[in-house]
Amino acid sequence: MIEVDEKQMPWFPDMTVASVFETLDNVEFCSVVRLNGKLVSSPKFAETIIPDNSKIQLLPLVSGG
Amino acid sequence: MNQINLKEIKSISYERAKIKNGYTDKSLRVNLDANDIIINPIEENIKNKFIGGKGYDLWLMWNAVKGSTRWNDPENAICISSGPLGGTPGYPGGGKSIVTSISPLTGAPIDSNVGGYFGPYKKFSGFDVIQVDGKAKKDTIIFIDGIENKIKIFEATDLPIDAYELSDVLTRHFDENKPVNVSVVTTGPGAANTFFGCLNFSWWDAGRKRVRYKQAGRGGIGTVFADKKVKAIVARCGTISMKSNNPADFEGLKLVTKSHSKEIKELDPKQNRMSLVGTTHLVPIMNDHDCLPVHNFKFGSHPQSRIIGEEVYEHIFDKGYDGCWKGCTVACSHGVKDFSPFTGPYRGQKVFVDGPEYETIAGCGSSLGIFDAHTILEINFYCDAYGLDTISVGTSIAFVMECFENNQITMDHTGGMDLSFGNRFNALEIIHQMARGEGFGAIVGKGIRQMKQIFAKDFGADAAFMQDIGMESKGLEFSEYMTKESLAQQGGYGLALKGPQHDEAWLIFLDMVHNFMPTFEDKAEALHWFPMFRTWFGLCGLCKLPWNDIVPEDNKDTLEPAKVTKHLGWYADFFSAVTGRKSGPDDLLAMSEGVYNFQRIFNLKMGYGTRKHDTLPYRAVGPVTVEEYESRQERYDEQLKEKYSLDISNMNSRDKVAALRQKRLEQYELLKDAVYERRGWNNNGIPTLATVKRLGIDFPEVLEVLKKNGVA
Ligand code: SF4
């Protein structure tokens, strides 16, 4: 299992951030996540593999200083 | 402690105005030519139109200066105001000061929004706004004592030279027993020797028992301060509380303060973790989206950027509460203790560094090719201590480095310094030279616009190339975001009233990443709404970060997530509760629109503020060189083929650079048309008569300026 914004989701091998996003609603404004504490930005969503038992936080729209 | 000498040359006692609904309705003017201290009432119609903060500053400035006034003329004024909501303890971001002056860099009004306690302390001492004009003959300190109800002017000798020590010495001097009662505004030696001096606004960090400071960085207000021979403005006031503003609806104020503050406390740890990392999280994010300026904005990312971002600074920042306003739960103003510089006058000593924030890291780190967290800290420290704006310093040195690497300037011009990208020792040496007003640093301290002329005239450098790569617009150096791939953000910088600073509009992600505004009309709407709403924070004395850097959990499910609608409602409630003027979100926007247009016309009065002044260096619009083009070849080739239907099969890279340039510059001009129309301006970028009438800013002097510029 993985946790996305404190909600449990089943994990599968080769799961990527992009594949998790396909299952979520209203994520078009999310361009950055924190995966186990590390920032991952949208250009890397497709290549970033999610290990089992991961914790993901979806960061809101990045707003700039 | 240093022995300082203060000779009192003027002192008045005054009756402190009672604050009502966030206002004292009084302004304070200190004229340094005659050492006059004048207290004036603020009329109700001015209050209604200009609201406070930047609005009050601009109104006073407008009346202080003529169209021919230059930054170093005595009549140029420095105005500082905090706005009606400023000084609300516990409201996140509720204590900012807004500073304005005629800028040495741009020749037009510049404004800077800054933390620290000065603005609220000045207000609770009895004044909504302070105006300092004239020029002192000797080093001067202005003291506003809201406890004894006295205003004093001192001639000062034997003061520490730099802001780091000066802020500390003056805080302890003016209230040794309760330093928390004191906030000082200072600058340093670099301000007198460059055109981009900053002001440091202090607060007493009770946890660490030391003075901290934030910078009013942009546009060289510190340089004006130094030119007037003002060493410091000090405000002292007693304990303040949520009742200090005498709000119209105290229970309503308590409720909205609690709601916003609680939400931030709960959600910041799940979102950007600004209470731990400040704005350093933006470094890897910008890098990964190809928006981090690298080598003078040539590139947007670098493999080493991770080592100058949050992953490193989180561990370096000193732990403890870091709000630059009392009770701000974002608490993002971090610092580093026991830092030991390896150059300059503090070499080998242990100092506290306030920062760095994202802008300093990007401007003085990646843009210079310096990927070393400690060097960035050292640059940050010396810029603050010397009173230099880290953004202009970084962007100017980056320009110099690119000129050096392209043989536009050589070691013969730099005093023997190798200024290749990444040369951290010589970057620091330039900063030390700027502070002393010596050597090549003295030239760099004039800013990019003047450097371009000097390099062309005296060093034979290529003026057209420098025009393309010199990252300034309106005379102000760019803040630290790459705009090449976001037309909307090109407008965000190029159409900003004071020059390319992102506080008016930050649309890169909405435009480039989310493609949320595909048409010119969409972009124009955003370039209307966001600058107007962001202006409102400056009118009221607030920090913008709590609005959209931490957002409600359900924000993404709302109709317009970028506006963070729930927070708009809270800000309207906040305004209503303090001032008693019942307002909704649309009313906030209307307040800003009048002031925004007034500032545009102020630019016009000073000889700027038309279409031709809203230009950008081509580096901000597209790839200047073949090297840049080829670094993003796939993207650019596709654009030429798909978006502009060009056959590129027989084009070499140089041809493609030229073709793209033509198209992109056309797009930028079309964007200007759309934005001007949306803002109610004519095709030359001047507000129309109908617009100024609609906004109620049709004062006779305003109409006269419009008439002179062909709008009648
Ligand atoms: S959000 Fe950060 S910068 Fe703004 S007032 Fe709070 S601590 Fe200061």
Short mmCIF file of C-alpha atoms in Angstrom, two decimals, chain B residues 279-580:
data_model
loop_
_atom_site.label_atom_id
_atom_site.label_comp_id
_atom_site.label_asym_id
_atom_site.label_seq_id
_atom_site.Cartn_x
_atom_site.Cartn_y
_atom_site.Cartn_z
CA THR B 279 11.39 29.67 0.19
CA THR B 280 14.36 27.39 -0.54
CA HIS B 281 11.97 24.66 -1.74
CA LEU B 282 11.59 26.73 -4.89
CA VAL B 283 15.17 26.03 -5.97
CA PRO B 284 14.70 22.37 -6.95
CA ILE B 285 11.17 23.05 -8.21
CA MET B 286 12.27 25.86 -10.51
CA ASN B 287 15.24 23.81 -11.61
CA ASP B 288 13.11 20.81 -12.53
CA HIS B 289 10.75 23.02 -14.52
CA ASP B 290 13.67 24.63 -16.35
CA CYS B 291 12.93 28.03 -14.78
CA LEU B 292 15.91 28.52 -12.46
CA PRO B 293 18.22 31.20 -13.84
CA VAL B 294 21.58 29.64 -14.59
CA HIS B 295 24.51 31.62 -16.06
CA ASN B 296 22.71 34.91 -16.44
CA PHE B 297 19.35 33.38 -17.38
CA LYS B 298 20.92 31.55 -20.30
CA PHE B 299 19.74 28.17 -19.04
CA GLY B 300 16.94 27.08 -16.73
CA SER B 301 18.48 24.20 -14.85
CA HIS B 302 21.75 22.75 -13.63
CA PRO B 303 22.59 19.29 -12.24
CA GLN B 304 24.15 20.81 -9.11
CA SER B 305 21.14 22.88 -8.12
CA ARG B 306 20.07 20.33 -5.48
CA ILE B 307 22.99 21.33 -3.30
CA ILE B 308 21.79 24.91 -3.01
CA GLY B 309 18.15 24.13 -2.25
CA GLU B 310 16.00 23.05 0.66
CA GLU B 311 17.75 19.73 1.17
CA VAL B 312 20.85 21.60 2.30
CA TYR B 313 19.45 24.74 3.90
CA GLU B 314 16.95 22.86 6.04
CA HIS B 315 19.92 21.48 7.93
CA ILE B 316 21.88 24.73 8.03
CA PHE B 317 19.07 27.01 9.23
CA ASP B 318 19.07 27.72 12.93
CA LYS B 319 16.07 26.11 14.63
CA GLY B 320 13.62 28.43 16.33
CA TYR B 321 10.70 30.76 15.62
CA ASP B 322 11.35 32.83 12.50
CA GLY B 323 8.39 35.14 11.98
CA CYS B 324 9.34 38.60 10.74
CA TRP B 325 6.02 39.71 12.17
CA LYS B 326 4.68 38.92 15.65
CA GLY B 327 2.88 35.61 15.64
CA CYS B 328 3.07 34.94 11.88
CA THR B 329 2.59 31.18 11.66
CA VAL B 330 4.30 30.90 8.28
CA ALA B 331 7.49 31.95 10.09
CA CYS B 332 9.61 31.65 6.98
CA SER B 333 12.35 34.21 7.74
CA HIS B 334 15.11 31.79 8.54
CA GLY B 335 18.73 32.44 9.30
CA VAL B 336 22.03 30.77 10.00
CA LYS B 337 23.93 31.25 13.22
CA ASP B 338 27.66 31.10 13.84
CA PHE B 339 28.48 31.50 10.19
CA SER B 340 32.13 32.27 9.61
CA PRO B 341 32.86 34.31 6.44
CA PHE B 342 36.05 33.47 4.59
CA THR B 343 36.54 36.97 3.11
CA GLY B 344 36.03 40.62 4.01
CA PRO B 345 35.95 42.54 7.28
CA TYR B 346 34.14 39.78 9.18
CA ARG B 347 36.51 37.06 7.99
CA GLY B 348 36.90 34.37 10.64
CA GLN B 349 34.32 35.92 12.99
CA LYS B 350 31.01 34.27 13.85
CA VAL B 351 27.99 36.11 12.49
CA PHE B 352 24.26 35.50 12.11
CA VAL B 353 23.02 35.50 8.51
CA ASP B 354 19.40 36.46 7.88
CA GLY B 355 18.56 34.29 4.91
CA PRO B 356 18.98 33.14 2.26
CA GLU B 357 15.66 33.21 0.45
CA TYR B 358 15.05 31.76 -3.00
CA GLU B 359 15.83 35.02 -4.79
CA THR B 360 19.25 35.33 -3.21
CA ILE B 361 20.11 31.71 -3.91
CA ALA B 362 19.10 31.97 -7.55
CA GLY B 363 20.55 35.45 -8.15
CA CYS B 364 23.80 35.07 -6.25
CA GLY B 365 24.12 31.31 -6.75
CA SER B 366 22.87 29.54 -9.86
CA SER B 367 22.81 32.65 -12.06
CA LEU B 368 26.50 33.17 -11.26
CA GLY B 369 27.28 29.48 -11.67
CA ILE B 370 28.02 29.27 -7.94
CA PHE B 371 26.67 26.03 -6.53
CA ASP B 372 27.98 26.35 -3.04
CA ALA B 373 25.59 26.94 -0.14
CA HIS B 374 28.26 28.60 2.03
CA THR B 375 29.36 31.12 -0.59
CA ILE B 376 25.73 32.08 -1.13
CA LEU B 377 25.41 32.63 2.62
CA GLU B 378 28.48 34.82 2.59
CA ILE B 379 27.20 36.91 -0.31
CA ASN B 380 23.84 37.18 1.48
CA PHE B 381 25.53 38.33 4.68
CA TYR B 382 27.71 40.97 3.08
CA CYS B 383 24.94 42.34 0.87
CA ASP B 384 22.79 42.88 3.97
CA ALA B 385 25.61 44.32 6.04
CA TYR B 386 26.72 46.62 3.21
CA GLY B 387 23.12 47.58 2.40
CA LEU B 388 22.98 46.06 -1.09
CA ASP B 389 20.01 44.47 -2.84
CA THR B 390 20.92 40.80 -3.40
CA ILE B 391 18.75 40.63 -6.53
CA SER B 392 20.38 43.55 -8.32
CA VAL B 393 23.80 42.43 -7.11
CA GLY B 394 23.30 38.89 -8.43
CA THR B 395 21.73 39.87 -11.74
CA SER B 396 24.36 42.57 -12.36
CA ILE B 397 27.30 40.26 -11.64
CA ALA B 398 25.74 37.58 -13.84
CA PHE B 399 25.63 40.10 -16.69
CA VAL B 400 29.27 40.99 -16.10
CA MET B 401 30.26 37.32 -16.08
CA GLU B 402 28.57 36.66 -19.39
CA CYS B 403 30.23 39.76 -20.87
CA PHE B 404 33.56 38.46 -19.58
CA GLU B 405 33.08 34.97 -21.00
CA ASN B 406 32.18 36.52 -24.37
CA ASN B 407 35.25 38.77 -24.37
CA GLN B 408 33.13 41.91 -24.24
CA ILE B 409 35.21 42.87 -21.25
CA THR B 410 38.59 41.49 -20.21
CA MET B 411 40.86 41.39 -17.21
CA ASP B 412 42.19 44.78 -18.34
CA HIS B 413 38.78 46.20 -17.43
CA THR B 414 38.06 44.14 -14.32
CA GLY B 415 41.24 45.05 -12.49
CA GLY B 416 42.77 41.67 -13.21
CA MET B 417 39.83 39.62 -11.97
CA ASP B 418 38.79 36.48 -13.82
CA LEU B 419 35.03 36.82 -13.86
CA SER B 420 34.10 33.52 -15.46
CA PHE B 421 30.89 31.94 -14.21
CA GLY B 422 31.51 30.09 -10.98
CA ASN B 423 34.36 32.27 -9.76
CA ARG B 424 33.08 32.72 -6.23
CA PHE B 425 36.09 34.56 -4.81
CA ASN B 426 35.92 37.26 -7.44
CA ALA B 427 32.13 37.54 -7.14
CA LEU B 428 32.69 38.29 -3.46
CA GLU B 429 35.53 40.66 -4.27
CA ILE B 430 33.22 42.69 -6.51
CA ILE B 431 30.80 43.01 -3.60
CA HIS B 432 33.55 44.22 -1.25
CA GLN B 433 34.61 46.71 -3.91
CA MET B 434 31.03 47.92 -4.28
CA ALA B 435 30.91 48.61 -0.55
CA ARG B 436 34.11 50.64 -0.75
CA GLY B 437 33.12 52.29 -4.04
CA GLU B 438 36.39 51.14 -5.56
CA GLY B 439 37.70 49.38 -8.64
CA PHE B 440 35.56 47.47 -11.08
CA GLY B 441 32.94 46.91 -8.34
CA ALA B 442 32.15 50.63 -8.46
CA ILE B 443 31.17 50.26 -12.12
CA VAL B 444 29.08 47.13 -11.45
CA GLY B 445 27.30 49.03 -8.68
CA LYS B 446 25.84 51.42 -11.23
CA GLY B 447 23.53 48.66 -12.42
CA ILE B 448 23.10 46.96 -15.78
CA ARG B 449 21.59 49.88 -17.68
CA GLN B 450 24.59 52.11 -17.02
CA MET B 451 27.08 49.27 -17.38
CA LYS B 452 25.81 48.65 -20.91
CA GLN B 453 26.66 52.22 -21.84
CA ILE B 454 30.03 52.24 -20.10
CA PHE B 455 31.11 48.91 -21.61
CA ALA B 456 30.11 50.03 -25.11
CA LYS B 457 31.61 53.50 -24.88
CA ASP B 458 34.75 52.87 -22.87
CA PHE B 459 35.51 49.21 -23.52
CA GLY B 460 34.23 48.84 -27.09
CA ALA B 461 31.74 46.11 -26.17
CA ASP B 462 28.91 45.12 -28.54
CA ALA B 463 25.91 47.26 -27.57
CA ALA B 464 23.34 45.07 -29.34
CA PHE B 465 24.55 41.88 -27.66
CA MET B 466 24.54 43.54 -24.25
CA GLN B 467 21.04 44.86 -24.89
CA ASP B 468 19.92 41.27 -25.48
CA ILE B 469 21.57 39.71 -22.44
CA GLY B 470 21.44 42.53 -19.88
CA MET B 471 18.58 41.46 -17.65
CA GLU B 472 17.04 44.80 -16.84
CA SER B 473 13.86 46.53 -17.83
CA LYS B 474 12.96 50.12 -16.96
CA GLY B 475 16.48 50.21 -15.41
CA LEU B 476 15.69 47.64 -12.72
CA GLU B 477 17.46 44.27 -12.67
CA PHE B 478 15.28 41.18 -13.08
CA SER B 479 14.26 39.11 -10.11
CA GLU B 480 15.05 35.45 -10.42
CA TYR B 481 12.61 33.61 -12.65
CA MET B 482 13.10 32.48 -16.24
CA THR B 483 10.38 33.80 -18.49
CA LYS B 484 11.50 32.55 -21.90
CA GLU B 485 8.81 29.90 -22.17
CA SER B 486 5.98 31.85 -20.54
CA LEU B 487 4.56 34.75 -22.50
CA ALA B 488 2.29 35.66 -19.58
CA GLN B 489 5.24 36.00 -17.24
CA GLN B 490 7.07 38.08 -19.84
CA GLY B 491 4.11 40.41 -19.40
CA GLY B 492 4.32 39.91 -15.63
CA TYR B 493 7.81 41.39 -15.72
CA GLY B 494 7.68 43.74 -18.71
CA LEU B 495 4.40 45.40 -17.77
CA ALA B 496 5.14 45.68 -14.04
CA LEU B 497 4.95 49.31 -12.99
CA LYS B 498 8.27 49.51 -11.23
CA GLY B 499 10.24 47.09 -13.39
CA PRO B 500 10.80 43.33 -13.50
CA GLN B 501 9.93 42.19 -9.98
CA HIS B 502 7.60 39.25 -9.55
CA ASP B 503 5.46 40.77 -6.79
CA GLU B 504 2.91 42.02 -9.34
CA ALA B 505 2.30 38.81 -11.21
CA TRP B 506 3.76 35.35 -11.01
CA LEU B 507 2.14 33.36 -13.74
CA ILE B 508 4.84 30.97 -14.94
CA PHE B 509 3.19 27.83 -13.67
CA LEU B 510 -0.34 28.77 -14.64
CA ASP B 511 0.81 29.66 -18.11
CA MET B 512 3.73 27.41 -18.96
CA VAL B 513 3.18 24.32 -16.83
CA HIS B 514 -0.61 24.13 -16.64
CA ASN B 515 -1.40 25.91 -19.93
CA PHE B 516 -4.28 27.52 -18.09
CA MET B 517 -4.33 30.66 -20.21
CA PRO B 518 -4.04 29.67 -23.86
CA THR B 519 -5.36 32.89 -25.44
CA PHE B 520 -4.19 36.49 -25.32
CA GLU B 521 -7.46 37.38 -23.62
CA ASP B 522 -6.82 34.77 -20.89
CA LYS B 523 -3.33 36.10 -20.32
CA ALA B 524 -4.57 39.70 -20.32
CA GLU B 525 -7.22 38.82 -17.75
CA ALA B 526 -4.56 37.27 -15.52
CA LEU B 527 -2.30 40.27 -16.06
CA HIS B 528 -5.14 42.43 -14.87
CA TRP B 529 -6.47 40.43 -11.92
CA PHE B 530 -3.23 39.29 -10.29
CA PRO B 531 -1.39 42.64 -10.26
CA MET B 532 -4.52 44.31 -8.91
CA PHE B 533 -5.00 41.82 -6.12
CA ARG B 534 -1.31 41.65 -5.24
CA THR B 535 -1.27 45.47 -5.03
CA TRP B 536 -3.88 45.26 -2.28
CA PHE B 537 -1.41 43.64 0.14
CA GLY B 538 0.83 46.67 -0.22
CA LEU B 539 -2.05 49.04 0.50
CA CYS B 540 -2.96 47.29 3.71
CA GLY B 541 0.46 46.48 5.20
CA LEU B 542 0.38 42.75 4.61
CA CYS B 543 2.63 39.99 3.36
CA LYS B 544 1.43 38.15 0.29
CA LEU B 545 2.86 34.73 1.16
CA PRO B 546 0.03 33.54 3.45
CA TRP B 547 -2.46 34.14 0.62
CA ASN B 548 -1.28 31.49 -1.81
CA ASP B 549 1.80 29.72 -0.53
CA ILE B 550 -0.28 27.66 1.86
CA VAL B 551 -3.76 26.90 0.54
CA PRO B 552 -6.89 25.16 1.88
CA GLU B 553 -7.00 21.40 1.34
CA ASP B 554 -10.07 21.67 -0.88
CA ASN B 555 -8.65 24.58 -2.91
CA LYS B 556 -8.02 22.36 -5.91
CA ASP B 557 -11.74 21.53 -6.09
CA THR B 558 -12.76 25.18 -6.35
CA LEU B 559 -13.62 26.98 -9.58
CA GLU B 560 -10.53 29.18 -9.60
CA PRO B 561 -7.79 27.51 -7.54
CA ALA B 562 -5.17 30.10 -8.56
CA LYS B 563 -7.08 32.81 -6.75
CA VAL B 564 -7.45 30.83 -3.50
CA THR B 565 -11.01 32.06 -3.14
CA LYS B 566 -11.42 31.05 0.50
CA HIS B 567 -8.55 33.31 1.45
CA LEU B 568 -9.96 36.19 -0.59
CA GLY B 569 -13.01 35.94 1.61
CA TRP B 570 -10.87 35.97 4.73
CA TYR B 571 -8.97 39.04 3.58
CA ALA B 572 -12.26 40.83 2.92
CA ASP B 573 -13.41 39.86 6.44
CA PHE B 574 -10.08 41.03 7.87
CA PHE B 575 -10.42 44.40 6.14
CA SER B 576 -14.05 44.78 7.20
CA ALA B 577 -13.31 43.84 10.82
CA VAL B 578 -10.45 46.33 11.24
CA THR B 579 -11.68 49.29 9.22
CA GLY B 580 -15.44 48.90 9.60
#
